Structures are given as structure tokens and as C-alpha cells.
Short mmCIF file of C-alpha atoms in Angstrom, two decimals:
data_model
loop_
_atom_site.label_atom_id
_atom_site.label_comp_id
_atom_site.label_asym_id
_atom_site.label_seq_id
_atom_site.Cartn_x
_atom_site.Cartn_y
_atom_site.Cartn_z
CA MET A 912 -42.40 -25.13 -3.80
CA LEU A 913 -45.20 -23.99 -4.45
CA PHE A 914 -46.86 -23.56 -1.62
CA SER A 915 -43.73 -21.62 -0.45
CA ARG A 916 -44.35 -19.15 -3.60
CA ASP A 917 -47.79 -18.85 -2.34
CA ILE A 918 -47.02 -17.58 0.46
CA CYS A 919 -44.46 -14.98 -0.25
CA THR A 920 -46.20 -13.59 -2.11
CA SER A 921 -49.31 -13.44 0.38
CA ILE A 922 -46.44 -11.35 2.00
CA TYR A 923 -44.92 -9.37 0.14
CA LEU A 924 -48.92 -8.66 -1.31
CA SER A 925 -50.14 -8.07 2.20
CA ILE A 926 -52.62 -10.76 1.96
CA TYR A 927 -54.04 -13.25 4.31
CA LEU A 928 -53.71 -16.34 3.05
CA SER A 929 -54.66 -20.64 4.64
CA ILE A 930 -51.86 -22.22 3.52
CA TYR A 931 -54.93 -25.86 4.64
CA GLN A 932 -56.91 -23.13 1.30
CA GLU A 933 -54.51 -23.83 -0.87
CA LEU A 934 -54.19 -27.19 -0.48
CA TYR A 935 -58.13 -27.70 -0.43
CA ALA A 936 -57.84 -25.72 -3.19
CA TYR A 937 -55.15 -28.01 -5.26
CA GLY A 938 -56.82 -31.29 -4.24
CA ILE A 939 -60.39 -30.40 -5.46
CA THR A 940 -58.86 -29.08 -8.67
CA ASN A 941 -56.83 -31.73 -10.02
CA ILE A 942 -59.99 -34.92 -8.92
CA VAL A 943 -61.81 -33.11 -10.91
CA ILE A 944 -60.21 -32.66 -13.73
CA SER A 945 -58.79 -35.93 -13.87
CA PHE A 946 -62.13 -37.09 -15.11
CA PHE A 947 -61.72 -34.76 -18.46
CA GLY A 948 -57.90 -35.57 -19.52
CA CYS A 949 -56.22 -32.28 -18.64
CA PHE A 950 -52.84 -31.90 -17.05
CA THR A 951 -52.30 -32.70 -13.42
CA ALA A 952 -52.82 -28.26 -11.55
CA THR A 953 -49.88 -26.77 -10.75
CA GLY A 954 -48.29 -23.16 -10.37
CA ALA A 955 -45.69 -21.37 -12.97
CA VAL A 956 -43.37 -20.67 -10.27
CA SER A 957 -41.42 -17.68 -13.29
CA ARG A 958 -44.47 -16.76 -14.35
CA THR A 959 -46.47 -15.57 -11.02
CA SER A 960 -43.11 -13.87 -9.99
CA VAL A 961 -42.84 -11.70 -12.86
CA GLN A 962 -46.43 -11.32 -12.55
CA VAL A 963 -46.12 -9.59 -9.12
CA GLY A 964 -42.72 -7.93 -9.82
CA CYS A 965 -45.56 -6.53 -12.38
CA GLY A 966 -48.61 -5.08 -9.53
CA ALA A 967 -50.96 -7.88 -10.66
CA LYS A 968 -53.19 -9.17 -8.33
CA SER A 969 -56.29 -10.74 -9.60
CA GLN A 970 -57.13 -13.65 -12.50
CA VAL A 971 -57.06 -11.31 -15.05
CA SER A 972 -52.81 -11.66 -14.63
CA SER A 973 -53.60 -14.35 -16.35
CA LEU A 974 -55.99 -13.89 -18.97
CA VAL A 975 -54.04 -11.42 -20.80
CA GLY A 976 -51.01 -13.96 -20.16
CA ALA A 977 -53.64 -16.55 -22.77
CA LEU A 978 -54.32 -14.36 -24.68
CA PHE A 979 -50.40 -13.62 -25.29
CA VAL A 980 -49.28 -17.77 -25.59
CA LEU A 981 -51.80 -17.50 -28.22
CA ILE A 982 -50.91 -15.36 -30.32
CA VAL A 983 -47.49 -16.28 -30.28
CA ILE A 984 -48.74 -20.44 -30.96
CA PHE A 985 -50.64 -18.73 -34.42
CA VAL A 986 -49.61 -15.51 -34.89
CA ALA A 987 -45.67 -16.08 -33.95
CA GLY A 988 -44.53 -19.55 -34.35
CA PRO A 989 -43.53 -19.83 -37.61
CA TRP A 990 -40.68 -17.08 -36.27
CA LEU A 991 -39.40 -19.46 -33.30
CA LYS A 992 -39.18 -22.74 -34.91
CA THR A 993 -35.46 -22.75 -34.99
CA LEU A 994 -35.85 -21.71 -31.90
CA PRO A 995 -35.53 -25.42 -29.57
CA ILE A 996 -31.72 -25.43 -31.84
CA CYS A 997 -31.00 -22.68 -30.15
CA VAL A 998 -31.17 -24.01 -27.15
CA LEU A 999 -29.42 -26.62 -26.97
CA SER A 1000 -26.37 -24.79 -27.28
CA PHE A 1001 -27.10 -23.45 -22.97
CA GLY A 1002 -23.99 -24.60 -22.48
CA ILE A 1003 -21.60 -22.44 -24.36
CA GLY A 1004 -23.93 -19.34 -23.33
CA LEU A 1005 -23.67 -20.22 -19.38
CA LEU A 1006 -20.07 -20.84 -19.85
CA ILE A 1007 -19.34 -17.06 -21.51
CA GLY A 1008 -21.94 -15.81 -18.39
CA ALA A 1009 -19.59 -17.50 -16.04
CA VAL A 1010 -16.02 -16.73 -17.60
CA LEU A 1011 -17.75 -12.60 -17.77
CA GLY A 1012 -19.02 -12.76 -14.62
CA ILE A 1013 -15.43 -13.57 -12.77
CA ILE A 1014 -13.76 -11.23 -15.32
CA SER A 1015 -16.78 -8.52 -14.43
CA VAL A 1016 -15.57 -8.93 -9.98
CA ILE A 1017 -11.93 -9.19 -10.29
CA MET A 1018 -12.04 -6.16 -13.17
CA ARG A 1019 -13.48 -4.11 -9.92
CA THR A 1020 -11.49 -6.06 -8.13
CA LEU A 1021 -8.90 -4.06 -9.81
CA TRP A 1022 -10.30 -0.56 -10.54
CA VAL A 1023 -10.01 0.54 -7.02
CA GLU A 1024 -9.43 4.66 -5.78
CA ALA A 1025 -8.74 5.05 -2.33
CA VAL A 1026 -10.45 7.80 -0.36
CA SER A 1027 -9.46 10.41 1.40
CA LEU A 1028 -11.62 10.18 4.87
CA GLY A 1029 -12.51 13.24 6.93
CA ILE A 1030 -14.65 14.19 9.62
CA ILE A 1031 -17.26 15.91 10.68
CA ASN A 1032 -17.02 18.09 14.11
CA ASN A 1033 -17.96 17.00 17.18
CA THR A 1034 -18.60 13.32 15.45
CA LYS A 1035 -17.06 10.25 15.04
CA VAL A 1036 -17.96 10.07 11.88
CA PHE A 1037 -15.41 9.90 8.33
CA LEU A 1038 -16.82 10.73 5.67
CA ASP A 1039 -15.40 11.59 1.92
CA GLN A 1040 -13.68 14.85 1.70
CA THR A 1041 -14.56 15.87 -2.30
CA LYS A 1042 -18.19 14.68 -1.61
CA TYR A 1043 -18.99 16.20 1.43
CA GLN A 1044 -18.65 19.45 2.73
CA GLY A 1045 -17.31 20.12 6.74
CA VAL A 1046 -15.67 17.75 7.14
CA THR A 1047 -11.77 18.58 8.22
CA LEU A 1048 -8.40 16.72 10.28
CA PRO A 1049 -5.76 18.00 12.01
CA ALA A 1050 -2.72 19.09 10.41
CA GLY A 1051 -0.32 16.74 10.34
CA ILE A 1052 -3.04 14.00 10.27
CA LYS A 1053 -4.43 11.70 6.88
CA VAL A 1054 -6.72 8.84 6.78
CA VAL A 1055 -7.04 6.90 3.29
CA SER A 1056 -9.92 4.09 3.28
CA TYR A 1057 -9.56 1.03 0.64
CA SER A 1058 -12.97 -1.00 0.16
CA SER A 1059 -11.82 -3.55 -1.75
CA PRO A 1060 -10.30 -7.10 -0.75
CA LEU A 1061 -5.90 -7.27 -0.75
CA TYR A 1062 -4.39 -10.29 -2.92
CA TYR A 1063 -2.30 -11.04 -5.26
CA ALA A 1064 -4.13 -9.08 -8.41
CA ASN A 1065 -3.98 -5.11 -6.64
CA VAL A 1066 -1.01 -5.10 -4.45
CA ASP A 1067 0.49 -2.81 -6.18
CA ILE A 1068 -2.25 -0.99 -7.43
CA PHE A 1069 -2.57 -0.42 -3.35
CA ARG A 1070 0.67 0.84 -2.92
CA ASN A 1071 0.32 2.89 -5.71
CA GLU A 1072 -3.24 4.47 -4.84
CA ILE A 1073 -2.16 4.78 -0.23
CA ASP A 1074 1.50 6.13 -1.95
CA SER A 1075 -0.35 8.79 -4.91
CA LYS A 1076 -2.23 10.93 -0.71
CA THR A 1077 0.28 10.25 1.00
CA GLU A 1078 2.44 12.25 -1.79
CA LYS A 1079 2.93 15.39 1.15
CA PHE A 1080 4.01 13.49 3.43
CA LYS A 1081 6.53 11.93 0.73
CA LYS A 1082 8.05 14.96 -0.01
CA VAL A 1083 11.99 17.45 1.68
CA ASN A 1084 9.12 19.19 5.07
CA LYS A 1085 10.77 22.82 6.12
CA HIS A 1086 12.77 22.18 9.14
CA SER A 1087 11.09 24.22 12.01
CA ASN A 1088 14.77 26.16 11.96
CA GLY A 1089 14.96 26.99 8.95
CA GLN A 1090 17.29 24.01 6.99
CA MET A 1091 15.28 21.52 4.78
CA VAL A 1092 15.34 18.40 6.58
CA SER A 1093 14.13 15.48 4.62
CA THR A 1094 11.44 12.64 5.73
CA ASP A 1095 14.28 10.29 4.70
CA LEU A 1096 15.64 9.61 8.33
CA SER A 1097 18.98 8.56 6.23
CA ILE A 1098 19.49 11.57 4.19
CA ILE A 1099 19.85 14.14 6.82
CA ILE A 1100 21.45 18.18 5.45
CA ASN A 1101 21.94 20.08 8.56
CA PRO A 1102 23.20 17.12 10.52
CA LYS A 1103 23.37 19.31 13.80
CA SER A 1104 19.28 20.07 14.10
CA ALA A 1105 19.70 15.72 13.97
CA ASN A 1106 18.24 15.92 17.63
CA SER A 1107 15.51 18.04 17.76
CA LEU A 1108 13.98 15.71 14.64
CA HIS A 1109 14.66 13.09 15.94
CA GLU A 1110 12.36 14.13 18.55
CA ASP A 1111 9.44 15.12 15.89
CA ARG A 1112 10.15 12.54 13.34
CA PHE A 1113 7.27 10.95 14.02
CA HIS A 1114 4.45 14.27 14.37
CA GLN A 1115 3.08 12.98 10.48
CA LYS A 1116 0.50 10.08 11.39
CA ILE A 1117 -1.39 7.93 8.54
CA ILE A 1118 -5.03 6.23 9.25
CA ILE A 1119 -4.72 3.87 7.30
CA GLU A 1120 -8.52 2.35 7.56
CA CYS A 1121 -9.47 -1.37 6.46
CA SER A 1122 -12.95 -1.68 7.15
CA GLY A 1123 -13.72 -2.63 3.09
CA ILE A 1124 -10.74 -5.00 3.06
CA SER A 1125 -12.80 -8.01 3.30
CA PHE A 1126 -10.01 -10.84 2.14
CA ILE A 1127 -6.46 -11.27 2.54
CA ASP A 1128 -4.05 -13.05 1.17
CA ARG A 1129 -0.07 -13.76 1.71
CA MET A 1130 1.22 -10.27 -0.28
CA GLY A 1131 -1.65 -8.76 1.27
CA ALA A 1132 -0.27 -8.84 4.70
CA THR A 1133 3.64 -9.16 3.29
CA ALA A 1134 1.93 -5.70 1.30
CA LEU A 1135 0.42 -3.91 4.48
CA GLN A 1136 3.59 -4.83 7.04
CA GLN A 1137 5.59 -3.50 4.72
CA LEU A 1138 3.32 -1.06 4.31
CA TYR A 1139 4.03 0.81 7.90
CA VAL A 1140 8.40 -0.33 7.39
CA GLU A 1141 8.24 2.24 4.71
CA TYR A 1142 6.45 4.96 6.30
CA LYS A 1143 8.31 4.14 10.40
CA ASN A 1144 11.83 4.33 8.19
CA LYS A 1145 10.17 7.96 6.91
CA GLY A 1146 9.17 9.23 10.22
CA ILE A 1147 5.51 8.71 9.26
CA SER A 1148 4.12 5.86 11.89
CA CYS A 1149 0.99 4.05 10.02
CA LEU A 1150 -1.67 3.36 11.88
CA PHE A 1151 -4.63 0.85 11.20
CA SER A 1152 -8.20 1.08 11.68
CA GLY A 1153 -10.94 -1.33 11.32
CA VAL A 1154 -9.45 -4.08 10.44
CA ASN A 1155 -11.35 -7.71 9.98
CA ASP A 1156 -11.30 -10.78 12.51
CA ARG A 1157 -10.84 -12.60 9.02
CA VAL A 1158 -7.76 -10.25 8.27
CA ILE A 1159 -6.73 -10.65 11.02
CA SER A 1160 -6.38 -14.22 11.04
CA VAL A 1161 -4.03 -14.33 7.47
CA LEU A 1162 -2.35 -11.60 9.32
CA LYS A 1163 -1.38 -14.26 12.39
CA ALA A 1164 -1.04 -16.61 10.16
CA CYS A 1165 1.99 -15.21 7.99
CA GLY A 1166 3.30 -14.02 10.86
CA ALA A 1167 2.34 -10.12 9.67
CA PHE A 1168 1.13 -9.56 12.97
CA ASN A 1169 3.45 -9.07 14.68
CA THR A 1170 4.46 -6.04 13.41
CA LEU A 1171 0.80 -4.24 13.28
CA GLN A 1172 -0.94 -5.83 16.27
CA TYR A 1173 0.17 -2.31 17.72
CA VAL A 1174 -0.73 -0.24 15.82
CA MET A 1175 -3.82 -2.26 14.78
CA TYR A 1176 -7.76 0.06 16.00
CA ARG A 1177 -11.07 -0.69 16.06
CA THR A 1178 -12.14 2.29 14.85
CA THR A 1179 -10.72 5.01 12.83
CA TYR A 1180 -11.98 7.30 15.44
CA ASP A 1181 -9.32 5.36 18.36
CA ALA A 1182 -6.79 5.46 15.36
CA MET A 1183 -7.84 9.50 15.78
CA LEU A 1184 -6.91 9.58 18.66
CA ALA A 1185 -4.26 7.40 20.02
CA ALA A 1186 -2.30 9.39 16.85
CA GLY A 1187 -2.54 11.54 19.29
CA PHE A 1188 -3.28 10.89 22.44
CA GLU A 1189 -1.17 7.23 21.76
CA GLU A 1190 0.03 6.59 25.34
CA ASN A 1191 -3.84 7.51 26.92
CA GLU A 1192 -5.75 5.07 23.86
CA ILE A 1193 -3.69 1.39 24.31
CA ASN A 1194 -6.70 -0.44 25.58
CA THR A 1195 -8.46 0.90 21.77
CA ARG A 1196 -5.87 -1.77 20.38
CA PHE A 1197 -6.27 -5.30 19.33
#
């Protein structure tokens, strides 16, 4: 471990260090000090790491550290005499730290906001529309990114975020013939427009960018399947892009892949092309 520390330090400081030189130094030092009843010569890994992080490059830093320890022993010693008693409760501190760490991870997965993406002209780069200028999307297409694992604890939050970003697609739209028609196909205010509505019922497209979803469980897979089916019933075509292999394996195990495999694309750009030219982009599907 000490040799690994020395090698890593030399690489960090761009200094050539011979392993054999270190072996000779440790061996000769321990031979000499054995005649004087001294402790075995070794190195402090934590102290060396702190010194390297502070930019120390010579033995002067060790001298400063030794002076500080001397001051603690003779001056601050009485103030630290109860410290060993506190150390006995380190198990409670570790438990509290572990619990707080788990809670923080869970809360970060719950408090994730979906982001509306746009594409830079003449590129395949998608960026947040609220943070970058010059990113647009063709009419009738919405790209939403969700960067969090999708599991039982945040399924409802995921649905609410997606619905909030696509709210305008779910509102009543004005049809080309001047009649008001609901996007829900079960409600047709003007029956005569049913045929024309059926022809362009999927003119609205939603692309869910899933590259930020690292893993899902059964409830997450069911949520994606229900999202696709519900939007399809409302006259909105829902596509998925950037789904990783781990998520796909869960979808297959849960039986949702059979429903979603024909609307899943490797990149968001492929999904956007398929949203306008689905028949010409079949090869980009999973």
C-alpha cells in the first residue's frame, strides 16, 4: 500500500520515482533505527495525501506537521483528553451517516424535473430549451428528457412531470374545418369530421428521452407501457429514445417490450426522423 501511495504521488507530481530506491530507503532506515529502540519507519498514508493535496513537495511540510503535533501535545492536550470517549461512539456516527446518505440518494431520485429539449439547427445535438438559445423543434413534436431511475417511489412523479411538459397536446384543439374536436377519440363533437380526424390523429408526437434512466423496476416498466397506450388513445404518438440495455432487459422480463419495441429508437435524432418519416426509418429501431 505504501509503494502504491508513493507511485501515485510521483505520477501526480510528475516526478520519476524508482521502486527499488524506495525499498532500499525503507530497509536501510529500519536497520539503523533498530539499534536505538525506535519505532519502525513507515509512511502516513492520510497525512501524505493531505500534503499532496495542499501542494507540498518537500520535507518542510513534514517539519510543519511535526511542530503542529508538538503544539497539540503540550498546549491543546488538556482540551482533547475526553476525545477517546467520543471515539467509542463512532458506530452511532457511522449509522447516522449511512442513513442520511440513503435518504439523500432517495430524495435526489424523487426531486427530478423533466426537461423539454430542442435541437440545434443543422446538428444532431439536443439541449434544454430553457437554458440555451437557438434550439427549436418542428411543429407537433415534443422532446422530454427525464434523468433519474424509474422505480416504484417516483413513478407518479414521472407521470406528472411528463404530463406537465405535454399539457398543450392534451387540450382541445381546433380542427382544420373550424369545428372543435377533442384529442380524446372517444369524444367527437362533430361526427362528420371523424374520418378526417382518423387520418391525422397521430400528427402530434412526443419523444421521451430515456438515456438518463439508469434502471427501472416492474412498476417503472408498467408506467412506460401505460404512458404509451394512454397517449396513443388520445391521438398522440409516443416514442422512446436512448433506452439502455439494462432497462430493455427489465422491459422484456416484465412483458412491456412487446408493446414498446416498435417505438424505441437508439438516438433522439432517429426518433425525431421517425416521427416525421416512420416508414423510412424502420432500421433505426431496436
